[in-house]
PDB file of C-alpha atoms and ligand atoms in Angstrom:
ATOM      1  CA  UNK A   1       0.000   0.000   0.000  1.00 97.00           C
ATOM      2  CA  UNK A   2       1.206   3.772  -0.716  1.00 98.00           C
ATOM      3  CA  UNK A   3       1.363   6.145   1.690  1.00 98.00           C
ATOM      4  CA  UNK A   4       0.785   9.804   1.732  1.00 98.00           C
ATOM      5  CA  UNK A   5       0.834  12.814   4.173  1.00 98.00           C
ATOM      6  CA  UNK A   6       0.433  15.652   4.950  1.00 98.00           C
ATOM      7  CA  UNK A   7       2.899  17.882   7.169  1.00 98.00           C
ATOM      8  CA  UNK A   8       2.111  20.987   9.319  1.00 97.00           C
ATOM      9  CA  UNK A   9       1.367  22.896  12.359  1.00 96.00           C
ATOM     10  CA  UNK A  10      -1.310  22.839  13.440  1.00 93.00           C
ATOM     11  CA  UNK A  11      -2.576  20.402  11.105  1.00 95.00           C
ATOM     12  CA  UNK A  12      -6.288  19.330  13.012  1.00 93.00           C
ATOM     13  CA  UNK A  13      -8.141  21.589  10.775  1.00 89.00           C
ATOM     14  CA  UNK A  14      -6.640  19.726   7.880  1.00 94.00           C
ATOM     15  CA  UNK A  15      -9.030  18.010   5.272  1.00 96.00           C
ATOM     16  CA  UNK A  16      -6.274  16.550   2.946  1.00 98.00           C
ATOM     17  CA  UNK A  17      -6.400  13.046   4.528  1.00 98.00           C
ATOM     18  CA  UNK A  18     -10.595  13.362   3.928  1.00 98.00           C
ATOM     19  CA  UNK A  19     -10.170  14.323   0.146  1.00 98.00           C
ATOM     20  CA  UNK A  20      -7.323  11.928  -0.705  1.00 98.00           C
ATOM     21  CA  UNK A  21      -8.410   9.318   0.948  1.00 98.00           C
ATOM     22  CA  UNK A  22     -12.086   9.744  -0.781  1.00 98.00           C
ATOM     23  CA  UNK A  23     -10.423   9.538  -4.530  1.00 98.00           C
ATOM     24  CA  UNK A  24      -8.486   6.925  -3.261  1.00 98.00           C
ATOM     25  CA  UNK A  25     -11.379   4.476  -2.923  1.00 98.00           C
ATOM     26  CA  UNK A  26     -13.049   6.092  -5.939  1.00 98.00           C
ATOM     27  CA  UNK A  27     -10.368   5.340  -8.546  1.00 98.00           C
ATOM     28  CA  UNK A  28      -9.280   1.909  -6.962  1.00 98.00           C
ATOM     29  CA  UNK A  29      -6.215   3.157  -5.595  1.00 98.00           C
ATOM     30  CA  UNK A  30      -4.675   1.125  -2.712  1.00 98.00           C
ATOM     31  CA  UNK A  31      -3.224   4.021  -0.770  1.00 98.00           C
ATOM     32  CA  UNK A  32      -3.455   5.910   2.661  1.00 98.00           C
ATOM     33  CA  UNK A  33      -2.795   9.248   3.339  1.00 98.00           C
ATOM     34  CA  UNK A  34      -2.366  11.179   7.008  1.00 98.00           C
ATOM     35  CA  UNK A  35      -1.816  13.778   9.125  1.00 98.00           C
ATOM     36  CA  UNK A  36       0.912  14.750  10.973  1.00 98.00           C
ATOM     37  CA  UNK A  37       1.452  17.514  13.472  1.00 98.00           C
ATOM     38  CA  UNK A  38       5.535  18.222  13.762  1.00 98.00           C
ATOM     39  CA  UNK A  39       7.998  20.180  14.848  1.00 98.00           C
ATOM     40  CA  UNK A  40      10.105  22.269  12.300  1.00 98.00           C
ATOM     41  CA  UNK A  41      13.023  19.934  13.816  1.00 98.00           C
ATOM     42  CA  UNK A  42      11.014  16.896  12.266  1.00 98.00           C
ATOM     43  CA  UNK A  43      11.190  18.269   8.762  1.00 98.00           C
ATOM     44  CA  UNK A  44      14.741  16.196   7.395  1.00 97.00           C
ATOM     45  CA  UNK A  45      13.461  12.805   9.026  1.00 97.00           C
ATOM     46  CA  UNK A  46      10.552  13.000   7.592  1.00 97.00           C
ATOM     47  CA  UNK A  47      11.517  13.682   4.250  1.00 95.00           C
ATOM     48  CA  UNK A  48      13.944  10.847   4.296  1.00 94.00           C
ATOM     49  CA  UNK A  49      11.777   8.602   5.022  1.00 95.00           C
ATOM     50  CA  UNK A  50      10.048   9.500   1.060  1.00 95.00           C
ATOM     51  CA  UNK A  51      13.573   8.666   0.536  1.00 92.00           C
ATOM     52  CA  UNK A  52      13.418   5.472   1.935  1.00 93.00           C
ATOM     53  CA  UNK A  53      10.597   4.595   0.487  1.00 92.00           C
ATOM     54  CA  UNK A  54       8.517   4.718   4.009  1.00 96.00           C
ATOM     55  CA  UNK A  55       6.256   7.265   2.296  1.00 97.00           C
ATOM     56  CA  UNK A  56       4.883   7.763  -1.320  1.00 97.00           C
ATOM     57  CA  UNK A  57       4.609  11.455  -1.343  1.00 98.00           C
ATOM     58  CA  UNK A  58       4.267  14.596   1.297  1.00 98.00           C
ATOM     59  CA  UNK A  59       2.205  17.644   0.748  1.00 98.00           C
ATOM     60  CA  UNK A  60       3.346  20.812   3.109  1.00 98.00           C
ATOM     61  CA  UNK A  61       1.172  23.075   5.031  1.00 96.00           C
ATOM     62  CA  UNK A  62       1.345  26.189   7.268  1.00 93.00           C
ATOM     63  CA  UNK A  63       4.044  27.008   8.442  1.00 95.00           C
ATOM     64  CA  UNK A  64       6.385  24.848   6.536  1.00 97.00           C
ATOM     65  CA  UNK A  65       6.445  25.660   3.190  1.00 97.00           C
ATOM     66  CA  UNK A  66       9.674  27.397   2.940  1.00 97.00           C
ATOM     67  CA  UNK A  67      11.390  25.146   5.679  1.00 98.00           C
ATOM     68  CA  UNK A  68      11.172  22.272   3.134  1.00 98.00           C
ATOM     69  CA  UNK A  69      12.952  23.841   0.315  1.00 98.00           C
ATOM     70  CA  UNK A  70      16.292  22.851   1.949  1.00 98.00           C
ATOM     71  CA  UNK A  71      15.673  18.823   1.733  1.00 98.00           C
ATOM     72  CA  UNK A  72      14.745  18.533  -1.288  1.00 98.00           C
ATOM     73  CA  UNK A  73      17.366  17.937  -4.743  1.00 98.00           C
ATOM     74  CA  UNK A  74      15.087  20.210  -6.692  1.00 98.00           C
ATOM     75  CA  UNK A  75      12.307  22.524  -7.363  1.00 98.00           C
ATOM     76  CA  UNK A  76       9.620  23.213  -9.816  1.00 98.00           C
ATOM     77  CA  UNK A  77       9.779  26.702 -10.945  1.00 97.00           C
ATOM     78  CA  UNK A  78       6.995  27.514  -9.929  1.00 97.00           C
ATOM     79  CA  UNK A  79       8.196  26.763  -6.125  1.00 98.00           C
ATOM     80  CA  UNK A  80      11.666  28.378  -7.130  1.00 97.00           C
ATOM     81  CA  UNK A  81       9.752  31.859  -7.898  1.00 96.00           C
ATOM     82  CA  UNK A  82       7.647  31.140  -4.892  1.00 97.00           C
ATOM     83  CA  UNK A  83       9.691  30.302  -2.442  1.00 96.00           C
ATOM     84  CA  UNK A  84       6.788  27.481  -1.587  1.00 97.00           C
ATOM     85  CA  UNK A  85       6.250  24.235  -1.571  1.00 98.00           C
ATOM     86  CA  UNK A  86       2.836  22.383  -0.750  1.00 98.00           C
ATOM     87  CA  UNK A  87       3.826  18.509  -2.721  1.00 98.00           C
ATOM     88  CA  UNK A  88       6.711  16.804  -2.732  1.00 98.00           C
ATOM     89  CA  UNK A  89       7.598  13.192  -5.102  1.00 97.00           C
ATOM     90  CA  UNK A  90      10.284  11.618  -6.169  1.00 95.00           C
ATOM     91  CA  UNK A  91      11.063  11.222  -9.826  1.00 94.00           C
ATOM     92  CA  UNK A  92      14.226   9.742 -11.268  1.00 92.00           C
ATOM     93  CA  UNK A  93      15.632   9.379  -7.501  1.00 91.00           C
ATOM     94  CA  UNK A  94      15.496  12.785  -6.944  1.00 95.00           C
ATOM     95  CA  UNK A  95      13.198  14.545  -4.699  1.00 97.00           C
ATOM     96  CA  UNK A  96      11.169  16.986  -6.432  1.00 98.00           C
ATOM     97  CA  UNK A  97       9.495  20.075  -4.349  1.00 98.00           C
ATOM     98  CA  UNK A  98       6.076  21.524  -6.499  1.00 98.00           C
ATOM     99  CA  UNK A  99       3.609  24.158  -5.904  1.00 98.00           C
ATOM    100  CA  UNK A 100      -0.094  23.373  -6.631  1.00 98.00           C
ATOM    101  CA  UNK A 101      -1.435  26.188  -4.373  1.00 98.00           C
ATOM    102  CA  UNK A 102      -0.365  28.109  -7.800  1.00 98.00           C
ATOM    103  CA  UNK A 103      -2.575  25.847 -10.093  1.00 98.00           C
ATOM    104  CA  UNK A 104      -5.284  25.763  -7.293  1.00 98.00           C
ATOM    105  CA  UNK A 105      -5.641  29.748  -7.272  1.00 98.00           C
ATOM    106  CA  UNK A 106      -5.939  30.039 -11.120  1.00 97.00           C
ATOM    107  CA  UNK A 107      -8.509  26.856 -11.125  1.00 97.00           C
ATOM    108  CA  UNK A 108     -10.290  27.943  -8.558  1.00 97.00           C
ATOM    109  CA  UNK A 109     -10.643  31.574 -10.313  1.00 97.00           C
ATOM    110  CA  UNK A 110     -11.385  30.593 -13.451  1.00 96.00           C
ATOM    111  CA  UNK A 111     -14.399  28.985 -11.765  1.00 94.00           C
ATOM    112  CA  UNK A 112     -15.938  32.572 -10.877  1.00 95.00           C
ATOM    113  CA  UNK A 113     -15.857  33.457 -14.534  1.00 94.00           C
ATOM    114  CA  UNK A 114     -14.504  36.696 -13.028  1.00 95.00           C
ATOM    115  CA  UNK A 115     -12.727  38.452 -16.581  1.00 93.00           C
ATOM    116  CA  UNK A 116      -9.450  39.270 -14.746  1.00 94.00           C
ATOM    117  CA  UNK A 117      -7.762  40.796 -18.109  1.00 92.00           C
ATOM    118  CA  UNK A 118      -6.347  44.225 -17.265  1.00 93.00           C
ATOM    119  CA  UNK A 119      -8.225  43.877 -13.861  1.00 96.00           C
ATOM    120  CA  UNK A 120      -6.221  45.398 -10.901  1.00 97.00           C
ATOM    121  CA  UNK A 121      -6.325  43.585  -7.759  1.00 98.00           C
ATOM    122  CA  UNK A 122      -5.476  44.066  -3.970  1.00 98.00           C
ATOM    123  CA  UNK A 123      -3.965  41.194  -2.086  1.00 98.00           C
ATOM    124  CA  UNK A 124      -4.657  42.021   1.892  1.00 97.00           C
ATOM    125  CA  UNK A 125      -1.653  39.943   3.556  1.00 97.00           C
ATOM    126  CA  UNK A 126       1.635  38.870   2.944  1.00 97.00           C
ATOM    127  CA  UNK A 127       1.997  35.354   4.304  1.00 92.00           C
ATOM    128  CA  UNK A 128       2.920  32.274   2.841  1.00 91.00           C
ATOM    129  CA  UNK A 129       0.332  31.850   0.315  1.00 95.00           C
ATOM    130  CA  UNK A 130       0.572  35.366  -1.275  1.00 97.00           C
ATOM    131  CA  UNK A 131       3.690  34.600  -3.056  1.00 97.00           C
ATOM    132  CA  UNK A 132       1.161  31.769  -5.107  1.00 98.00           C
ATOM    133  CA  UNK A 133      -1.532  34.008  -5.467  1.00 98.00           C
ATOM    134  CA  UNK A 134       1.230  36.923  -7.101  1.00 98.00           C
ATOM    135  CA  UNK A 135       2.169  34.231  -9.073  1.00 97.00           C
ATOM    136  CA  UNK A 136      -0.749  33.284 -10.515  1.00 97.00           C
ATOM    137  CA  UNK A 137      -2.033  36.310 -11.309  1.00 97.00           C
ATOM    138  CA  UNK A 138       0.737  37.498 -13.298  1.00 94.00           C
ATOM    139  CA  UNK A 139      -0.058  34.676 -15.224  1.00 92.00           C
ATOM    140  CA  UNK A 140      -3.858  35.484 -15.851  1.00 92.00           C
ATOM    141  CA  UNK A 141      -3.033  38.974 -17.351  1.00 91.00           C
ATOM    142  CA  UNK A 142      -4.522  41.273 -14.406  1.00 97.00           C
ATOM    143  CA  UNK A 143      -3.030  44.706 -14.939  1.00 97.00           C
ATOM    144  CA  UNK A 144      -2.095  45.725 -11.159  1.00 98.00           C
ATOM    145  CA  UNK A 145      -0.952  43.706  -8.192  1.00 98.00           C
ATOM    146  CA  UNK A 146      -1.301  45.897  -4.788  1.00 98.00           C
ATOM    147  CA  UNK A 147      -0.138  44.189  -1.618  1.00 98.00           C
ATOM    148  CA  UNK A 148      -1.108  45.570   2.023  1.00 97.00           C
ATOM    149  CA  UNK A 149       0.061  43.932   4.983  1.00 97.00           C
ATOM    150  CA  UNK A 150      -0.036  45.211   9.143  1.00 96.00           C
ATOM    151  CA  UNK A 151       3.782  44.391   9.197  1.00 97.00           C
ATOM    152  CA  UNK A 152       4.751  46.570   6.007  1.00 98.00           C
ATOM    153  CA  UNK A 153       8.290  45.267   5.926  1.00 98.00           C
ATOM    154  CA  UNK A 154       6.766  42.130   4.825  1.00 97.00           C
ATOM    155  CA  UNK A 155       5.168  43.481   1.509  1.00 98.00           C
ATOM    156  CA  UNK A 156       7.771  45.456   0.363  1.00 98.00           C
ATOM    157  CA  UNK A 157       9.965  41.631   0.927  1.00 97.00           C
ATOM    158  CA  UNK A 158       7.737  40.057  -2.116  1.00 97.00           C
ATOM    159  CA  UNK A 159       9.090  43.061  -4.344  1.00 97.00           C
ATOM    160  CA  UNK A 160      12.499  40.703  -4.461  1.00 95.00           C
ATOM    161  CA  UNK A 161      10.578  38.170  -6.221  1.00 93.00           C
ATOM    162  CA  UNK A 162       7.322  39.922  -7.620  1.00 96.00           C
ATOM    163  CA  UNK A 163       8.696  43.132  -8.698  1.00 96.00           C
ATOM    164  CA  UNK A 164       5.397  44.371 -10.049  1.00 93.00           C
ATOM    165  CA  UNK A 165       3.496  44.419  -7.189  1.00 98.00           C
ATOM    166  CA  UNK A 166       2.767  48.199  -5.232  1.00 98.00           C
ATOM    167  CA  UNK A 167       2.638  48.176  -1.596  1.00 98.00           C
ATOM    168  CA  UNK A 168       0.056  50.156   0.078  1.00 97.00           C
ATOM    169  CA  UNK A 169      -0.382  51.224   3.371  1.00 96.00           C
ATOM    170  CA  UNK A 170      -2.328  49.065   5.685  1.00 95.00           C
ATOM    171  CA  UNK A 171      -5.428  50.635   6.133  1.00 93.00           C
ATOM    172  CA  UNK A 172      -5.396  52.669   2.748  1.00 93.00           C
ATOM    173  CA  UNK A 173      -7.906  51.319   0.387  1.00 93.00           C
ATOM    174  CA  UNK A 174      -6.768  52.169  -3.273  1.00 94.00           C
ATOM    175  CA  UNK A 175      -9.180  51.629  -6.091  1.00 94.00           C
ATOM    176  CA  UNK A 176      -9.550  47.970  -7.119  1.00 96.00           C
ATOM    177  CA  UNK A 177     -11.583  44.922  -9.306  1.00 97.00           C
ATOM    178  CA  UNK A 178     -10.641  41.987  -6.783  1.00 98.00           C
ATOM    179  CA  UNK A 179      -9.926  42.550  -3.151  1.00 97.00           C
ATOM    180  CA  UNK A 180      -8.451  39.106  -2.067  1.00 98.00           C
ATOM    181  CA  UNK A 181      -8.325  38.319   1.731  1.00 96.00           C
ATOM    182  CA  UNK A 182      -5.021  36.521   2.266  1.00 96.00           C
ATOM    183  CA  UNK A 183      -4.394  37.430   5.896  1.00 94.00           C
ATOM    184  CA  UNK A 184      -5.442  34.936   8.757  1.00 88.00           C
ATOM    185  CA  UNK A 185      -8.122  37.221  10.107  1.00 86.00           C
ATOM    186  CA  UNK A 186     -11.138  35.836   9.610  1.00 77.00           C
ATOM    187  CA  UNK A 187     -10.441  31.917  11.159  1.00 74.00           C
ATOM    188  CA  UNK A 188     -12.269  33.635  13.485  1.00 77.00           C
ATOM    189  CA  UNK A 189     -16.221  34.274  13.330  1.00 73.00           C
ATOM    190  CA  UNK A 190     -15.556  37.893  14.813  1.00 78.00           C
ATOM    191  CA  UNK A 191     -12.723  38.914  13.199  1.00 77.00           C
ATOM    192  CA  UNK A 192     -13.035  42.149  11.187  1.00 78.00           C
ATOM    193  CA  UNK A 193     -10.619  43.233   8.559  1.00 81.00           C
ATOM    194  CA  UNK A 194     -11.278  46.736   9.330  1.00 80.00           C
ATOM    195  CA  UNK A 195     -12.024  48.914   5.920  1.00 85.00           C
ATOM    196  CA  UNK A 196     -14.644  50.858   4.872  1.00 81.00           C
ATOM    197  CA  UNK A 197     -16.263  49.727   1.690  1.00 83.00           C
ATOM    198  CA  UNK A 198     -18.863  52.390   1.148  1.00 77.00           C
ATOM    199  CA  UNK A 199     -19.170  53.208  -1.833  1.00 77.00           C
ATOM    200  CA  UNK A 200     -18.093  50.463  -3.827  1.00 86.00           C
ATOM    201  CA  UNK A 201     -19.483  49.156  -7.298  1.00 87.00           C
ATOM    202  CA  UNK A 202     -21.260  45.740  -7.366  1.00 87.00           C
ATOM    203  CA  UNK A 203     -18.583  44.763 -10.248  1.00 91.00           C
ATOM    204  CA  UNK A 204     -16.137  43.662  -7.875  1.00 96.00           C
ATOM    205  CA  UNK A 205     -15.032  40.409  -6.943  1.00 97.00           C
ATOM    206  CA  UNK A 206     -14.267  39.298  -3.052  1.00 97.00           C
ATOM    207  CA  UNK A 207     -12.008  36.695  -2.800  1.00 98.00           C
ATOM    208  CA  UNK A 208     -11.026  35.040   1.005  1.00 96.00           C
ATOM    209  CA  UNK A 209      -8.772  32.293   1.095  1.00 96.00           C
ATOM    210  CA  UNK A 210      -9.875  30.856   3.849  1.00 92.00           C
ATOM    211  CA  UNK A 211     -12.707  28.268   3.906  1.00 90.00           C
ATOM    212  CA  UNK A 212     -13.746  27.559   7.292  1.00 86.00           C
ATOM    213  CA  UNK A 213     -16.103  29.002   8.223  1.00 89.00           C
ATOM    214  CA  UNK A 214     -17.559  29.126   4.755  1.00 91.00           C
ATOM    215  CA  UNK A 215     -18.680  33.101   5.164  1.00 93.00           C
ATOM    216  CA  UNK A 216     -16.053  35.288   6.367  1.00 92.00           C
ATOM    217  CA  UNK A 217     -17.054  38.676   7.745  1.00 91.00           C
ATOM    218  CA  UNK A 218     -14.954  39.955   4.957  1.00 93.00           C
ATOM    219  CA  UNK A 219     -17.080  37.793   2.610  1.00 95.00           C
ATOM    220  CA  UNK A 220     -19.975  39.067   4.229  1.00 93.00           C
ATOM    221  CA  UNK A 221     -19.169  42.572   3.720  1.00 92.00           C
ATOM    222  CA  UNK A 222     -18.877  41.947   0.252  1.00 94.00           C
ATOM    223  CA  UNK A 223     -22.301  40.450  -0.615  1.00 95.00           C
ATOM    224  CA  UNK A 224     -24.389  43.107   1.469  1.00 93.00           C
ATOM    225  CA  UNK A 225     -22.103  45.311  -1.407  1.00 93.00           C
ATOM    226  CA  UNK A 226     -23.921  43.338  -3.621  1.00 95.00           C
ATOM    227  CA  UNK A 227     -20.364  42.022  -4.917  1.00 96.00           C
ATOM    228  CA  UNK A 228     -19.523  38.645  -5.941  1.00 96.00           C
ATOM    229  CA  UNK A 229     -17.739  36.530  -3.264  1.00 97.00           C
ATOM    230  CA  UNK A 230     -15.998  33.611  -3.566  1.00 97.00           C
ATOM    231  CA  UNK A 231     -14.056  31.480  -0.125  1.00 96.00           C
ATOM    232  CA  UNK A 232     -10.784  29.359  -0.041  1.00 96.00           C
ATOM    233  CA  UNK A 233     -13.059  26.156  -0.755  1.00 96.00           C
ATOM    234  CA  UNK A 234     -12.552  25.546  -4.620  1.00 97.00           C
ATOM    235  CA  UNK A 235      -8.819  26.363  -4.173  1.00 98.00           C
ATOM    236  CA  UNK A 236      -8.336  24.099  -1.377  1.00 98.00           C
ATOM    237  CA  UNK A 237      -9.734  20.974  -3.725  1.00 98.00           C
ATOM    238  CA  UNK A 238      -7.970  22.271  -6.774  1.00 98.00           C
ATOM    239  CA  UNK A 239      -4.271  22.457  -5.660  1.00 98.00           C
ATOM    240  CA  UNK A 240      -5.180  18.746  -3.427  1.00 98.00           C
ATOM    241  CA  UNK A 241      -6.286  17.740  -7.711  1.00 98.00           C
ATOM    242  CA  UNK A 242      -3.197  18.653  -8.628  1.00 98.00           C
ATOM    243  CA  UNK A 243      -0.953  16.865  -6.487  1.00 98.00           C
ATOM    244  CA  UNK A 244      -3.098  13.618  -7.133  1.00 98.00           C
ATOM    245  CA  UNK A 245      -2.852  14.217 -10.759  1.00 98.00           C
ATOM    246  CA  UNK A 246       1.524  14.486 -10.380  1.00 98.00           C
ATOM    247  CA  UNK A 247       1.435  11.410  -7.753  1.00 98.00           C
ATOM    248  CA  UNK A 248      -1.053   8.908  -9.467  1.00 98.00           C
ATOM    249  CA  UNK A 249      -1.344  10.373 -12.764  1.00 97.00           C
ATOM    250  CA  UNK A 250      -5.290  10.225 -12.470  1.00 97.00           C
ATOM    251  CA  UNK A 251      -7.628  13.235 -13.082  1.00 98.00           C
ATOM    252  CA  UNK A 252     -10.039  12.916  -9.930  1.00 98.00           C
ATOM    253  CA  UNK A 253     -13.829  13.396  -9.948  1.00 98.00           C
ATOM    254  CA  UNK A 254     -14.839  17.127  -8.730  1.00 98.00           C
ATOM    255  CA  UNK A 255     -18.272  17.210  -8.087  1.00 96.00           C
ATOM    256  CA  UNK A 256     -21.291  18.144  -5.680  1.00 95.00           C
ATOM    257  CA  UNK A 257     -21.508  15.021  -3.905  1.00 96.00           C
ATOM    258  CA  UNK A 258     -17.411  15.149  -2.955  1.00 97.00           C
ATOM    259  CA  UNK A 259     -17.807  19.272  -2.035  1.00 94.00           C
ATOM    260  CA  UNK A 260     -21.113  17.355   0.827  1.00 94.00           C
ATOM    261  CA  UNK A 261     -18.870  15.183   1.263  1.00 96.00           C
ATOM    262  CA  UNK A 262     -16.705  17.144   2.925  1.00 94.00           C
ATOM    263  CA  UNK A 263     -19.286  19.360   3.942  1.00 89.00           C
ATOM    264  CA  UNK A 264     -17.352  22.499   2.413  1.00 84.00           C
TER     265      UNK A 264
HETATM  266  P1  ATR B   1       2.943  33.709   8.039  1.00 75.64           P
HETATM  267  O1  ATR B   1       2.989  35.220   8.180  1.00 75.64           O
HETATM  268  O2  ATR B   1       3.697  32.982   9.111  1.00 75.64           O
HETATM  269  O3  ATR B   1       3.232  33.220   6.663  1.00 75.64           O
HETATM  270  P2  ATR B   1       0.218  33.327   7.458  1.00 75.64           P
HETATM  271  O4  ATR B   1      -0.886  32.695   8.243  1.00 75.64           O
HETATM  272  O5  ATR B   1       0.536  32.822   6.122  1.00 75.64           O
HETATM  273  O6  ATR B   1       1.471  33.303   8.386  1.00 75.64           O
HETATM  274  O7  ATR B   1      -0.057  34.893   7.311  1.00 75.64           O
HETATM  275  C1  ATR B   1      -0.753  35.594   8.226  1.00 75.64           C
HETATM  276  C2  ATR B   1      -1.139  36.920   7.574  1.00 75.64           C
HETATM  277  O8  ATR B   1      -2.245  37.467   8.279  1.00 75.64           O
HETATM  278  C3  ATR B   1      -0.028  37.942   7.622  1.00 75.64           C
HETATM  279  O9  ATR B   1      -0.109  38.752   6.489  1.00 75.64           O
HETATM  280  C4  ATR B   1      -0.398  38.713   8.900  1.00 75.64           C
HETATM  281  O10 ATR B   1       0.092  40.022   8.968  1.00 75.64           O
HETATM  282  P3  ATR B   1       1.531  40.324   9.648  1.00 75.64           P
HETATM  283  O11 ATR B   1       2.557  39.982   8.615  1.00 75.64           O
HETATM  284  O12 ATR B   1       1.506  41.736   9.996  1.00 75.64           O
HETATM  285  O13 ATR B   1       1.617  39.406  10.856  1.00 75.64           O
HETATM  286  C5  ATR B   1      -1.890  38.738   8.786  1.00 75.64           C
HETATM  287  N1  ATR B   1      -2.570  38.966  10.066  1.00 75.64           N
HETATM  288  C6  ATR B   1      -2.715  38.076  11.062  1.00 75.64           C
HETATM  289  N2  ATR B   1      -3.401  38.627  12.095  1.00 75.64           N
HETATM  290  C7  ATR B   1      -3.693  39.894  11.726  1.00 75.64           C
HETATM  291  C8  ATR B   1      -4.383  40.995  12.336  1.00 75.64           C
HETATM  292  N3  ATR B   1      -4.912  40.873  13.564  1.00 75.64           N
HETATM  293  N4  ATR B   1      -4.493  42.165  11.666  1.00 75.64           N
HETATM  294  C9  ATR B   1      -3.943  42.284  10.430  1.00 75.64           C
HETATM  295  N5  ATR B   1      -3.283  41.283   9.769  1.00 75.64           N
HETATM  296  C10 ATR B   1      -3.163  40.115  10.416  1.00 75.64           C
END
């Protein structure tokens, strides 16, 4: 039997293990993939153990993304550019470090039907997943990347990598077609992101990456605009597609009775 897991910190909250393991049985593949909750002092160990054949394949969560890229003998470029890694395999002996997150975003958008040519959009946050989303949508032709984060310092880091992106002020709310929640503020039911969005259009598109709980107040916000909204959910089964596509070359089923499955 394969094996598969998932790495992170927390990792509880994770669903990975529920979605893999569900196309698993659906496609006849005798696998099993799990959770585990380590220390970033576990990270080599357990990545030799893909090496030793102990385990199949690894995806990487919060907070160890970057911590990974060390281990491994090589990167996609997507994960290069990013600085993140979310799958790792092995192909010719080698261990390979990807980035579906990437994949996941642009899936996940093109979903919305939201027309994102010449579009400029305003990324609240600058954590680990922002570098995928900046990725993406340089990819998807939008015409302006802004990038607003509490701890400036941290926005004005992605410029290395992404130097197309402005940085605005936190709190400053520049004229935009996507607003895109990227921060962890909202995990919480009474978290508030703290703008004012009077005045706004009902052509614009609210995006939160997060997923649980389904409607963030920032979500919320946006369809008493009248806006469209979309949550973390699609992206979230999108990049997990991905890596099950690069591990077991097999294009799982997405469909309505997976998303009750897992009640998303
Ligand atoms: P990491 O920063 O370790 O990558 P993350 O969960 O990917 O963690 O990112 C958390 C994001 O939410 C960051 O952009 C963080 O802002 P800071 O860089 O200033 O910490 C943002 N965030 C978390 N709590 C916040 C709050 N109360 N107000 C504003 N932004 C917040």
């Amino acid at each position: 039997m394969k094996k598969y897991l998932v790495i992170g910190n927390p990792i509880e909250h994770s669903l990975s293990p529920k979605l893999h393991n569900y196309w698993f049985k659906k496609n006849n593949i005798n696998a099993n993939y799990s959770k585990r909750k380590i220390d970033k002092s576990e990270i080599q160990k357990i990545i030799t153990e893909i090496k030793d054949n102990k385990l199949d394949g690894m995806n990487v969560t919060v907070p160890f993304k970057s911590d990974v890229i060390p281990f491994l003998d090589t990167l996609s470029e997507e994960s290069q550019i990013t600085q993140s890694v979310n799958t790792i395999y092995i192909y010719d002996k080698k261990l390979v470090g990807h980035n579906t997150d990437i994949k996941g975003f642009e899936l996940s958008l093109k979903e919305t039907q939201f027309d994102l040519k010449n579009k400029s959009i305003f990324i609240l946050g600058a954590g680990g997943v922002v570098p995928s989303i900046i990725y993406a949508l340089g990819k998807l032709g939008v015409s302006k990347i802004m990038v607003s984060n509490r701890t400036k310092q941290k926005a004005e880091n992605l410029k290395k990598n992404f130097s197309n992106i402005e940085v605005v002020d936190w709190g400053d709310q520049p004229e935009f077609d996507m607003i895109i929640n990227a921060t962890s503020l909202g995990l919480s039911k009474e978290d508030e992101i703290g703008l004012n969005f009077k005045n706004i259009n009902k052509e614009k598109l609210f995006y939160d990456v997060v997923y649980n709980p389904k409607e963030t107040n920032f979500l919320k916000t946006g369809k008493n605009l009248g806006c469209r909204v979309s949550n973390g959910k699609m992206m979230f089964i999108y990049q997990a597609f991905e890596s099950f596509k690069l591990w077991h070359k097999v294009k799982p089923e997405i469909n309505e009775e997976l998303k009750k499955f897992l009640d998303l």
